[in-house]
PDB file of C-alpha atoms in Angstrom:
ATOM      1  CA  MET A   1      93.421   8.389 243.601  1.00 43.00           C
ATOM      2  CA  SER A   2      92.333   5.102 245.208  1.00 45.00           C
ATOM      3  CA  ASP A   3      95.004   2.593 246.313  1.00 50.00           C
ATOM      4  CA  ASP A   4      92.769  -0.208 245.005  1.00 55.00           C
ATOM      5  CA  PRO A   5      94.277  -1.125 241.594  1.00 62.00           C
ATOM      6  CA  LYS A   6      91.134  -2.423 239.879  1.00 89.00           C
ATOM      7  CA  PRO A   7      87.918  -0.791 241.139  1.00 91.00           C
ATOM      8  CA  ILE A   8      85.177  -0.715 238.502  1.00 91.00           C
ATOM      9  CA  VAL A   9      81.514   0.274 238.293  1.00 90.00           C
ATOM     10  CA  LEU A  10      79.060  -1.900 236.362  1.00 85.00           C
ATOM     11  CA  LEU A  11      75.933   0.050 235.425  1.00 81.00           C
ATOM     12  CA  ALA A  12      74.541  -1.620 232.318  1.00 75.00           C
ATOM     13  CA  PRO A  13      70.732  -1.826 232.492  1.00 66.00           C
ATOM     14  CA  GLY A  14      69.497  -5.225 231.362  1.00 65.00           C
ATOM     15  CA  LEU A  15      72.960  -6.767 231.544  1.00 67.00           C
ATOM     16  CA  GLY A  16      73.220  -7.577 235.238  1.00 65.00           C
ATOM     17  CA  GLY A  17      74.432 -11.060 234.321  1.00 68.00           C
ATOM     18  CA  LEU A  18      77.817  -9.549 233.495  1.00 76.00           C
ATOM     19  CA  ARG A  19      78.507  -9.152 237.191  1.00 79.00           C
ATOM     20  CA  GLN A  20      79.713 -12.707 237.762  1.00 78.00           C
ATOM     21  CA  LEU A  21      82.095 -12.444 234.833  1.00 80.00           C
ATOM     22  CA  PHE A  22      84.041  -9.568 236.372  1.00 85.00           C
ATOM     23  CA  GLU A  23      83.737  -9.938 240.140  1.00 84.00           C
ATOM     24  CA  ASN A  24      86.640 -12.387 240.423  1.00 83.00           C
ATOM     25  CA  SER A  25      89.127 -10.119 238.659  1.00 87.00           C
ATOM     26  CA  TYR A  26      87.995  -6.657 239.760  1.00 92.00           C
ATOM     27  CA  ARG A  27      86.482  -4.941 242.747  1.00 90.00           C
ATOM     28  CA  LEU A  28      82.929  -4.258 241.656  1.00 88.00           C
ATOM     29  CA  ILE A  29      81.507  -1.086 243.142  1.00 86.00           C
ATOM     30  CA  GLU A  30      77.767  -1.206 243.684  1.00 76.00           C
ATOM     31  CA  PRO A  31      76.070   2.039 242.635  1.00 79.00           C
ATOM     32  CA  PRO A  32      73.047   3.110 244.709  1.00 77.00           C
ATOM     33  CA  ALA A  33      69.551   3.280 243.243  1.00 72.00           C
ATOM     34  CA  SER A  34      70.309   6.710 241.784  1.00 70.00           C
ATOM     35  CA  GLY A  35      73.267   5.267 239.894  1.00 72.00           C
ATOM     36  CA  VAL A  36      75.571   7.973 241.220  1.00 82.00           C
ATOM     37  CA  VAL A  37      78.440   6.438 243.188  1.00 80.00           C
ATOM     38  CA  VAL A  38      79.380   8.103 246.473  1.00 72.00           C
ATOM     39  CA  GLY A  39      82.047   7.648 249.143  1.00 78.00           C
ATOM     40  CA  GLU A  40      84.954   5.324 248.491  1.00 74.00           C
ATOM     41  CA  GLY A  41      83.331   4.154 245.270  1.00 77.00           C
ATOM     42  CA  ARG A  42      84.281   7.461 243.683  1.00 86.00           C
ATOM     43  CA  GLY A  43      87.744   6.002 243.233  1.00 90.00           C
ATOM     44  CA  ALA A  44      86.524   3.692 240.448  1.00 92.00           C
ATOM     45  CA  ARG A  45      88.884   3.593 237.474  1.00 95.00           C
ATOM     46  CA  ALA A  46      86.563   1.981 234.920  1.00 95.00           C
ATOM     47  CA  PHE A  47      82.852   2.221 234.171  1.00 93.00           C
ATOM     48  CA  ILE A  48      80.968  -0.463 232.212  1.00 93.00           C
ATOM     49  CA  THR A  49      77.687   0.658 230.647  1.00 91.00           C
ATOM     50  CA  VAL A  50      75.494   0.610 227.541  1.00 89.00           C
ATOM     51  CA  GLY A  51      75.634   3.209 224.802  1.00 87.00           C
ATOM     52  CA  ASN A  52      72.012   4.291 224.525  1.00 82.00           C
ATOM     53  CA  ARG A  53      71.425   5.509 228.083  1.00 83.00           C
ATOM     54  CA  PRO A  54      72.678   8.946 229.203  1.00 84.00           C
ATOM     55  CA  MET A  55      75.085   8.530 232.123  1.00 87.00           C
ATOM     56  CA  GLU A  56      76.470  12.063 232.546  1.00 89.00           C
ATOM     57  CA  ALA A  57      75.824  12.358 236.293  1.00 90.00           C
ATOM     58  CA  GLU A  58      77.019   8.843 237.023  1.00 89.00           C
ATOM     59  CA  ILE A  59      80.254   9.365 235.096  1.00 91.00           C
ATOM     60  CA  ALA A  60      80.854  12.878 236.422  1.00 90.00           C
ATOM     61  CA  ALA A  61      80.825  11.507 239.979  1.00 91.00           C
ATOM     62  CA  LEU A  62      83.995   9.464 239.305  1.00 93.00           C
ATOM     63  CA  PRO A  63      87.022  11.786 239.403  1.00 94.00           C
ATOM     64  CA  ASP A  64      89.580   8.974 239.015  1.00 94.00           C
ATOM     65  CA  LEU A  65      87.868   7.448 235.993  1.00 95.00           C
ATOM     66  CA  GLY A  66      90.097   6.391 233.114  1.00 97.00           C
ATOM     67  CA  LEU A  67      87.873   4.144 230.976  1.00 97.00           C
ATOM     68  CA  VAL A  68      84.242   3.910 229.916  1.00 96.00           C
ATOM     69  CA  ALA A  69      83.665   0.476 228.358  1.00 96.00           C
ATOM     70  CA  VAL A  70      80.444   0.260 226.358  1.00 95.00           C
ATOM     71  CA  VAL A  71      78.751  -3.115 225.985  1.00 92.00           C
ATOM     72  CA  GLY A  72      77.590  -3.020 222.356  1.00 89.00           C
ATOM     73  CA  SER A  73      78.601  -1.155 219.236  1.00 88.00           C
ATOM     74  CA  GLY A  74      76.489   1.993 219.661  1.00 86.00           C
ATOM     75  CA  TYR A  75      77.571   4.852 221.927  1.00 89.00           C
ATOM     76  CA  GLU A  76      75.327   7.761 220.930  1.00 85.00           C
ATOM     77  CA  ALA A  77      74.427   8.656 224.529  1.00 87.00           C
ATOM     78  CA  ILE A  78      78.082   8.812 225.606  1.00 92.00           C
ATOM     79  CA  ASP A  79      79.891  12.166 225.406  1.00 93.00           C
ATOM     80  CA  VAL A  80      83.024  10.716 223.857  1.00 94.00           C
ATOM     81  CA  ALA A  81      84.666  14.080 223.108  1.00 93.00           C
ATOM     82  CA  GLY A  82      83.940  15.383 226.596  1.00 94.00           C
ATOM     83  CA  LEU A  83      85.344  12.269 228.235  1.00 96.00           C
ATOM     84  CA  ARG A  84      88.487  12.314 226.161  1.00 96.00           C
ATOM     85  CA  ALA A  85      88.960  15.980 227.033  1.00 95.00           C
ATOM     86  CA  ARG A  86      89.225  14.931 230.692  1.00 94.00           C
ATOM     87  CA  GLY A  87      91.538  12.041 229.861  1.00 96.00           C
ATOM     88  CA  VAL A  88      88.985   9.245 229.879  1.00 97.00           C
ATOM     89  CA  GLU A  89      89.110   6.700 227.037  1.00 97.00           C
ATOM     90  CA  VAL A  90      85.966   5.106 225.597  1.00 97.00           C
ATOM     91  CA  THR A  91      85.725   1.627 224.093  1.00 97.00           C
ATOM     92  CA  HIS A  92      82.856  -0.277 222.504  1.00 95.00           C
ATOM     93  CA  SER A  93      82.105  -3.762 221.163  1.00 94.00           C
ATOM     94  CA  PRO A  94      81.839  -3.522 217.367  1.00 92.00           C
ATOM     95  CA  GLY A  95      81.066  -6.389 215.027  1.00 90.00           C
ATOM     96  CA  ALA A  96      79.895  -8.691 217.794  1.00 93.00           C
ATOM     97  CA  ASN A  97      76.140  -8.929 217.361  1.00 94.00           C
ATOM     98  CA  HIS A  98      75.340  -8.139 213.725  1.00 95.00           C
ATOM     99  CA  GLU A  99      74.369 -11.693 212.816  1.00 97.00           C
ATOM    100  CA  ASP A 100      71.865 -12.022 215.647  1.00 97.00           C
ATOM    101  CA  VAL A 101      70.493  -8.525 215.059  1.00 97.00           C
ATOM    102  CA  ALA A 102      69.968  -9.356 211.387  1.00 98.00           C
ATOM    103  CA  ASP A 103      68.148 -12.575 212.318  1.00 98.00           C
ATOM    104  CA  HIS A 104      65.872 -10.587 214.602  1.00 98.00           C
ATOM    105  CA  ALA A 105      65.203  -7.955 211.952  1.00 98.00           C
ATOM    106  CA  VAL A 106      64.126 -10.521 209.388  1.00 98.00           C
ATOM    107  CA  GLY A 107      62.006 -12.264 212.014  1.00 98.00           C
ATOM    108  CA  LEU A 108      60.229  -8.989 212.768  1.00 98.00           C
ATOM    109  CA  LEU A 109      59.625  -8.393 209.072  1.00 98.00           C
ATOM    110  CA  ILE A 110      58.085 -11.823 208.596  1.00 98.00           C
ATOM    111  CA  ALA A 111      56.024 -11.502 211.792  1.00 98.00           C
ATOM    112  CA  GLU A 112      54.378  -8.283 210.587  1.00 98.00           C
ATOM    113  CA  VAL A 113      53.963  -9.015 206.881  1.00 98.00           C
ATOM    114  CA  ARG A 114      52.672 -12.551 207.401  1.00 97.00           C
ATOM    115  CA  GLN A 115      50.674 -11.470 210.476  1.00 96.00           C
ATOM    116  CA  LEU A 116      52.178 -14.123 212.767  1.00 97.00           C
ATOM    117  CA  VAL A 117      51.582 -12.259 216.015  1.00 96.00           C
ATOM    118  CA  ALA A 118      48.096 -11.181 214.966  1.00 94.00           C
ATOM    119  CA  GLY A 119      47.324 -14.767 213.976  1.00 95.00           C
ATOM    120  CA  ASP A 120      48.477 -16.057 217.344  1.00 95.00           C
ATOM    121  CA  ARG A 121      46.218 -13.564 219.120  1.00 94.00           C
ATOM    122  CA  ARG A 122      43.297 -14.495 216.902  1.00 93.00           C
ATOM    123  CA  VAL A 123      43.582 -18.188 217.682  1.00 94.00           C
ATOM    124  CA  ARG A 124      43.924 -17.547 221.419  1.00 96.00           C
ATOM    125  CA  ALA A 125      40.906 -15.230 221.383  1.00 94.00           C
ATOM    126  CA  GLY A 126      38.699 -17.850 219.694  1.00 93.00           C
ATOM    127  CA  ASP A 127      38.323 -15.640 216.646  1.00 92.00           C
ATOM    128  CA  TRP A 128      39.212 -18.406 214.171  1.00 92.00           C
ATOM    129  CA  THR A 129      35.979 -20.164 213.282  1.00 92.00           C
ATOM    130  CA  LYS A 130      34.555 -21.992 210.293  1.00 88.00           C
ATOM    131  CA  ASP A 131      32.858 -18.858 209.052  1.00 88.00           C
ATOM    132  CA  ARG A 132      35.651 -16.400 209.936  1.00 85.00           C
ATOM    133  CA  HIS A 133      38.747 -16.977 207.830  1.00 83.00           C
ATOM    134  CA  PRO A 134      41.934 -14.904 208.191  1.00 84.00           C
ATOM    135  CA  ALA A 135      42.679 -12.460 205.390  1.00 87.00           C
ATOM    136  CA  SER A 136      45.462 -13.273 202.957  1.00 94.00           C
ATOM    137  CA  THR A 137      48.866 -11.671 203.434  1.00 96.00           C
ATOM    138  CA  ARG A 138      51.576 -10.534 201.053  1.00 97.00           C
ATOM    139  CA  SER A 139      54.360 -12.894 200.020  1.00 97.00           C
ATOM    140  CA  ILE A 140      57.795 -11.990 201.338  1.00 98.00           C
ATOM    141  CA  ARG A 141      59.437 -12.620 197.973  1.00 97.00           C
ATOM    142  CA  THR A 142      57.333  -9.907 196.309  1.00 97.00           C
ATOM    143  CA  LEU A 143      58.495  -7.128 198.636  1.00 98.00           C
ATOM    144  CA  LYS A 144      60.989  -4.481 197.604  1.00 98.00           C
ATOM    145  CA  VAL A 145      63.257  -3.997 200.600  1.00 98.00           C
ATOM    146  CA  GLY A 146      65.147  -0.786 201.286  1.00 98.00           C
ATOM    147  CA  ILE A 147      67.930  -0.909 203.867  1.00 98.00           C
ATOM    148  CA  VAL A 148      69.156   2.250 205.571  1.00 98.00           C
ATOM    149  CA  GLY A 149      72.832   1.663 206.235  1.00 97.00           C
ATOM    150  CA  LEU A 150      74.836  -1.099 204.567  1.00 97.00           C
ATOM    151  CA  GLY A 151      77.281  -1.768 207.369  1.00 95.00           C
ATOM    152  CA  ALA A 152      77.704  -5.140 209.034  1.00 94.00           C
ATOM    153  CA  ILE A 153      74.055  -5.355 210.147  1.00 96.00           C
ATOM    154  CA  GLY A 154      72.587  -3.995 206.924  1.00 98.00           C
ATOM    155  CA  LEU A 155      74.662  -6.360 204.817  1.00 98.00           C
ATOM    156  CA  ALA A 156      73.718  -9.325 207.009  1.00 98.00           C
ATOM    157  CA  ILE A 157      70.026  -8.430 206.585  1.00 98.00           C
ATOM    158  CA  ALA A 158      70.450  -8.235 202.807  1.00 98.00           C
ATOM    159  CA  GLU A 159      72.192 -11.589 202.680  1.00 98.00           C
ATOM    160  CA  ARG A 160      69.340 -13.198 204.617  1.00 98.00           C
ATOM    161  CA  LEU A 161      66.643 -11.683 202.414  1.00 98.00           C
ATOM    162  CA  ARG A 162      68.329 -12.439 199.109  1.00 97.00           C
ATOM    163  CA  PRO A 163      67.320 -16.143 199.144  1.00 97.00           C
ATOM    164  CA  PHE A 164      63.693 -15.060 199.556  1.00 97.00           C
ATOM    165  CA  GLY A 165      63.960 -13.338 196.190  1.00 97.00           C
ATOM    166  CA  CYS A 166      63.332  -9.815 197.493  1.00 98.00           C
ATOM    167  CA  PRO A 167      64.646  -6.959 195.353  1.00 98.00           C
ATOM    168  CA  ILE A 168      67.054  -5.073 197.636  1.00 98.00           C
ATOM    169  CA  ALA A 169      68.360  -1.504 197.529  1.00 98.00           C
ATOM    170  CA  TRP A 170      69.998   0.661 200.164  1.00 98.00           C
ATOM    171  CA  TRP A 171      70.839   4.203 201.122  1.00 98.00           C
ATOM    172  CA  GLY A 172      73.521   5.695 203.330  1.00 96.00           C
ATOM    173  CA  PRO A 173      75.382   8.991 203.368  1.00 93.00           C
ATOM    174  CA  HIS A 174      78.498   7.473 201.861  1.00 93.00           C
ATOM    175  CA  PRO A 175      78.720   5.307 198.700  1.00 95.00           C
ATOM    176  CA  LYS A 176      80.239   1.854 199.009  1.00 95.00           C
ATOM    177  CA  PRO A 177      82.107   1.030 195.801  1.00 93.00           C
ATOM    178  CA  GLY A 178      81.718  -2.618 194.948  1.00 94.00           C
ATOM    179  CA  ALA A 179      78.583  -3.128 197.031  1.00 96.00           C
ATOM    180  CA  ALA A 180      76.441  -5.981 195.739  1.00 96.00           C
ATOM    181  CA  TYR A 181      73.245  -3.926 196.060  1.00 98.00           C
ATOM    182  CA  PRO A 182      72.285  -0.645 194.364  1.00 98.00           C
ATOM    183  CA  ARG A 183      72.450   2.577 196.364  1.00 98.00           C
ATOM    184  CA  THR A 184      69.519   4.954 196.004  1.00 98.00           C
ATOM    185  CA  ASP A 185      70.284   8.667 195.681  1.00 97.00           C
ATOM    186  CA  THR A 186      68.289   9.786 198.721  1.00 98.00           C
ATOM    187  CA  LEU A 187      66.576   8.322 201.754  1.00 98.00           C
ATOM    188  CA  LEU A 188      63.251   9.769 200.613  1.00 98.00           C
ATOM    189  CA  LYS A 189      63.541   8.060 197.238  1.00 98.00           C
ATOM    190  CA  LEU A 190      64.427   4.762 198.931  1.00 98.00           C
ATOM    191  CA  ALA A 191      61.272   5.032 201.058  1.00 98.00           C
ATOM    192  CA  GLU A 192      59.140   5.860 198.014  1.00 98.00           C
ATOM    193  CA  GLU A 193      60.454   2.856 196.087  1.00 98.00           C
ATOM    194  CA  SER A 194      60.336   0.301 198.933  1.00 98.00           C
ATOM    195  CA  ASP A 195      57.625  -1.885 200.410  1.00 98.00           C
ATOM    196  CA  VAL A 196      59.752  -2.367 203.518  1.00 98.00           C
ATOM    197  CA  LEU A 197      62.224   0.103 205.000  1.00 98.00           C
ATOM    198  CA  MET A 198      64.710  -1.518 207.388  1.00 98.00           C
ATOM    199  CA  LEU A 199      66.837   0.695 209.622  1.00 98.00           C
ATOM    200  CA  ALA A 200      70.341  -0.653 210.145  1.00 97.00           C
ATOM    201  CA  HIS A 201      72.367   2.558 210.290  1.00 94.00           C
ATOM    202  CA  ARG A 202      75.007   3.563 212.814  1.00 84.00           C
ATOM    203  CA  ALA A 203      73.718   4.421 216.255  1.00 76.00           C
ATOM    204  CA  ASP A 204      74.944   7.980 216.668  1.00 73.00           C
ATOM    205  CA  ASP A 205      73.615  11.529 216.823  1.00 75.00           C
ATOM    206  CA  SER A 206      73.982  12.067 213.071  1.00 81.00           C
ATOM    207  CA  ASN A 207      70.938   9.813 212.578  1.00 88.00           C
ATOM    208  CA  ARG A 208      68.686  11.384 215.212  1.00 90.00           C
ATOM    209  CA  GLY A 209      65.242  12.089 213.724  1.00 95.00           C
ATOM    210  CA  LEU A 210      66.233  10.535 210.397  1.00 96.00           C
ATOM    211  CA  ILE A 211      62.826   8.926 209.853  1.00 98.00           C
ATOM    212  CA  ASP A 212      60.428  11.846 210.037  1.00 98.00           C
ATOM    213  CA  ALA A 213      56.821  12.336 208.907  1.00 98.00           C
ATOM    214  CA  GLU A 214      57.930  12.943 205.315  1.00 98.00           C
ATOM    215  CA  VAL A 215      59.831   9.656 205.082  1.00 98.00           C
ATOM    216  CA  ILE A 216      56.952   7.792 206.737  1.00 98.00           C
ATOM    217  CA  ALA A 217      54.505   9.297 204.244  1.00 98.00           C
ATOM    218  CA  ALA A 218      56.787   8.268 201.371  1.00 98.00           C
ATOM    219  CA  LEU A 219      56.775   4.677 202.608  1.00 98.00           C
ATOM    220  CA  GLY A 220      52.998   4.813 202.416  1.00 98.00           C
ATOM    221  CA  PRO A 221      49.856   2.958 203.490  1.00 98.00           C
ATOM    222  CA  ARG A 222      51.178  -0.462 202.451  1.00 98.00           C
ATOM    223  CA  GLY A 223      54.723   0.156 203.622  1.00 98.00           C
ATOM    224  CA  VAL A 224      56.347  -1.449 206.651  1.00 98.00           C
ATOM    225  CA  LEU A 225      59.060   0.107 208.813  1.00 98.00           C
ATOM    226  CA  VAL A 226      61.502  -2.175 210.667  1.00 98.00           C
ATOM    227  CA  ASN A 227      63.774  -0.568 213.272  1.00 98.00           C
ATOM    228  CA  ILE A 228      66.548  -2.514 214.968  1.00 97.00           C
ATOM    229  CA  ALA A 229      68.981   0.428 214.972  1.00 95.00           C
ATOM    230  CA  ARG A 230      68.069   3.119 217.514  1.00 92.00           C
ATOM    231  CA  GLY A 231      64.752   4.566 218.655  1.00 94.00           C
ATOM    232  CA  SER A 232      66.138   8.098 218.387  1.00 92.00           C
ATOM    233  CA  ALA A 233      66.217   7.729 214.592  1.00 95.00           C
ATOM    234  CA  VAL A 234      62.413   7.720 214.323  1.00 98.00           C
ATOM    235  CA  ASP A 235      59.882  10.457 215.027  1.00 98.00           C
ATOM    236  CA  GLU A 236      57.831   8.141 217.211  1.00 98.00           C
ATOM    237  CA  ASP A 237      54.835  10.462 217.502  1.00 98.00           C
ATOM    238  CA  ALA A 238      54.637  10.746 213.709  1.00 98.00           C
ATOM    239  CA  LEU A 239      54.980   6.969 213.404  1.00 98.00           C
ATOM    240  CA  ILE A 240      52.144   6.267 215.831  1.00 98.00           C
ATOM    241  CA  ALA A 241      49.911   8.850 214.145  1.00 98.00           C
ATOM    242  CA  ALA A 242      50.567   7.290 210.733  1.00 98.00           C
ATOM    243  CA  LEU A 243      49.766   3.795 212.025  1.00 98.00           C
ATOM    244  CA  ARG A 244      46.554   4.994 213.632  1.00 98.00           C
ATOM    245  CA  ASN A 245      45.233   6.773 210.546  1.00 98.00           C
ATOM    246  CA  GLY A 246      46.403   4.196 208.015  1.00 98.00           C
ATOM    247  CA  ARG A 247      49.063   6.351 206.340  1.00 98.00           C
ATOM    248  CA  LEU A 248      51.608   3.624 207.169  1.00 98.00           C
ATOM    249  CA  GLY A 249      50.867  -0.047 206.688  1.00 98.00           C
ATOM    250  CA  GLY A 250      52.835  -1.462 209.604  1.00 98.00           C
ATOM    251  CA  ALA A 251      55.896  -1.220 211.805  1.00 98.00           C
ATOM    252  CA  THR A 252      58.098  -3.542 213.815  1.00 98.00           C
ATOM    253  CA  LEU A 253      60.327  -2.061 216.494  1.00 98.00           C
ATOM    254  CA  ASP A 254      63.013  -3.433 218.773  1.00 98.00           C
ATOM    255  CA  VAL A 255      64.205   0.019 219.861  1.00 96.00           C
ATOM    256  CA  PHE A 256      62.308   3.047 221.128  1.00 96.00           C
ATOM    257  CA  GLN A 257      62.522   6.750 221.801  1.00 94.00           C
ATOM    258  CA  ASP A 258      62.509   6.088 225.548  1.00 92.00           C
ATOM    259  CA  GLU A 259      63.404   2.729 227.031  1.00 90.00           C
ATOM    260  CA  PRO A 260      61.644   0.924 228.536  1.00 92.00           C
ATOM    261  CA  THR A 261      58.825   2.294 226.399  1.00 97.00           C
ATOM    262  CA  PRO A 262      55.514   2.796 228.265  1.00 97.00           C
ATOM    263  CA  ALA A 263      53.035   0.015 227.489  1.00 97.00           C
ATOM    264  CA  GLU A 264      50.132   2.457 227.303  1.00 98.00           C
ATOM    265  CA  ARG A 265      51.844   4.323 224.465  1.00 98.00           C
ATOM    266  CA  TRP A 266      51.304   1.311 222.201  1.00 98.00           C
ATOM    267  CA  ARG A 267      48.199  -0.260 223.672  1.00 95.00           C
ATOM    268  CA  ASP A 268      45.783   0.550 220.846  1.00 95.00           C
ATOM    269  CA  VAL A 269      48.240   1.154 218.014  1.00 98.00           C
ATOM    270  CA  PRO A 270      47.387  -1.170 215.096  1.00 97.00           C
ATOM    271  CA  ASN A 271      49.691  -3.153 212.833  1.00 97.00           C
ATOM    272  CA  VAL A 272      52.783  -3.051 215.000  1.00 98.00           C
ATOM    273  CA  VAL A 273      55.031  -5.776 216.438  1.00 98.00           C
ATOM    274  CA  LEU A 274      57.226  -4.795 219.386  1.00 98.00           C
ATOM    275  CA  THR A 275      60.169  -6.459 221.121  1.00 98.00           C
ATOM    276  CA  PRO A 276      62.049  -5.097 224.171  1.00 96.00           C
ATOM    277  CA  HIS A 277      65.442  -4.225 222.628  1.00 93.00           C
ATOM    278  CA  THR A 278      66.514  -7.843 222.424  1.00 94.00           C
ATOM    279  CA  ALA A 279      67.810  -8.074 218.852  1.00 95.00           C
ATOM    280  CA  GLY A 280      71.433  -8.215 219.966  1.00 92.00           C
ATOM    281  CA  GLY A 281      70.735 -10.140 223.138  1.00 89.00           C
ATOM    282  CA  ALA A 282      71.366 -13.664 221.907  1.00 93.00           C
ATOM    283  CA  GLU A 283      73.869 -15.800 223.794  1.00 92.00           C
ATOM    284  CA  ALA A 284      76.606 -15.787 221.162  1.00 94.00           C
ATOM    285  CA  SER A 285      76.443 -12.005 220.763  1.00 94.00           C
ATOM    286  CA  LEU A 286      76.510 -11.313 224.485  1.00 91.00           C
ATOM    287  CA  ALA A 287      79.465 -13.640 224.914  1.00 91.00           C
ATOM    288  CA  ALA A 288      81.392 -11.894 222.131  1.00 93.00           C
ATOM    289  CA  MET A 289      80.646  -8.413 223.506  1.00 93.00           C
ATOM    290  CA  THR A 290      81.633  -9.490 227.006  1.00 91.00           C
ATOM    291  CA  ARG A 291      84.958 -10.823 225.733  1.00 93.00           C
ATOM    292  CA  MET A 292      85.660  -7.453 224.108  1.00 95.00           C
ATOM    293  CA  VAL A 293      84.828  -5.552 227.299  1.00 95.00           C
ATOM    294  CA  ALA A 294      86.980  -7.927 229.342  1.00 94.00           C
ATOM    295  CA  GLU A 295      89.932  -7.512 226.982  1.00 96.00           C
ATOM    296  CA  ASN A 296      89.647  -3.719 227.042  1.00 97.00           C
ATOM    297  CA  LEU A 297      89.546  -3.776 230.850  1.00 96.00           C
ATOM    298  CA  ARG A 298      92.591  -6.034 230.992  1.00 95.00           C
ATOM    299  CA  ARG A 299      94.532  -3.782 228.638  1.00 97.00           C
ATOM    300  CA  PHE A 300      93.507  -0.618 230.465  1.00 97.00           C
ATOM    301  CA  PHE A 301      94.687  -1.848 233.852  1.00 96.00           C
ATOM    302  CA  ALA A 302      97.855  -3.276 232.283  1.00 95.00           C
ATOM    303  CA  GLY A 303      98.654   0.037 230.595  1.00 96.00           C
ATOM    304  CA  GLU A 304      98.422  -1.475 227.107  1.00 98.00           C
ATOM    305  CA  PRO A 305      96.781   0.010 223.968  1.00 97.00           C
ATOM    306  CA  LEU A 306      93.047  -0.625 224.038  1.00 98.00           C
ATOM    307  CA  ALA A 307      91.571  -3.174 221.647  1.00 97.00           C
ATOM    308  CA  ASN A 308      88.379  -1.377 220.608  1.00 96.00           C
ATOM    309  CA  PRO A 309      88.514   2.383 221.193  1.00 97.00           C
ATOM    310  CA  VAL A 310      85.613   4.367 219.794  1.00 95.00           C
ATOM    311  CA  PRO A 311      86.906   5.895 216.540  1.00 90.00           C
ATOM    312  CA  PRO A 312      87.510   9.665 216.450  1.00 85.00           C
ATOM    313  CA  ALA A 313      84.598  11.758 215.199  1.00 72.00           C
ATOM    314  CA  ALA A 314      84.709  12.347 211.464  1.00 49.00           C
TER     315      ALA A 314
END
């Protein structure tokens, strides 16, 4: 084991700004382009990363590792059971970004239904003339909204949409006694009865492929899918096919099957608004997640109980 008491690896794509927050308290080990640490860096004791990117090779190269600290609440790409079997603890950052993610989700919904992005493009292209008037759009308040997952994010979305006057229902695998919104019996029924289906479920393997061709068909040619959960939840090929042939009315996505998603995959897909996985990337959320990571690192190196360990699998 290394004699250096606090060597850590920071490999969190898109979160390079975290470096300056930790470099004064820890010895930051720079991974090479491959991400796999070699040489003296193999003595790292902690590894900071994100939860939606597989890091098996990078983690396996660190024999002295004791902690994987995930920036964010989701950890579906992290082999938690395997790490714990080798004595490595895993922490995450729950409850830190749900407000900002909910804001983003509602913004995406409004952008697609009210055609804000399409309208911007039309004006810029000179396609708004005296004899070419934009088509009318649906009113937000008339839309029946179905939310998949009524956790912190799902509830925050519901609370934002309630003042619009939208009827709201939800589905999840487990009932929530006392919930302010009705739970539908099945996901398929929720899709059939909703104008908008918003994905706000937990980011783990149990939800992989949850939104398949059948659910998309149930949502229908006037339905809109909003995904701010995880790209792995949606059959992306089925989604694109449904958008192209008009079997789905629209979609707004902040997360994708593969990230970064290839631009050419979406180039000619109609009725879709895309953002580059930025729903939880607002300043307040990032600051809160960073504080959680920092506290878990402090506790780990001090030999104290961790603040936010990933809960045991059900």
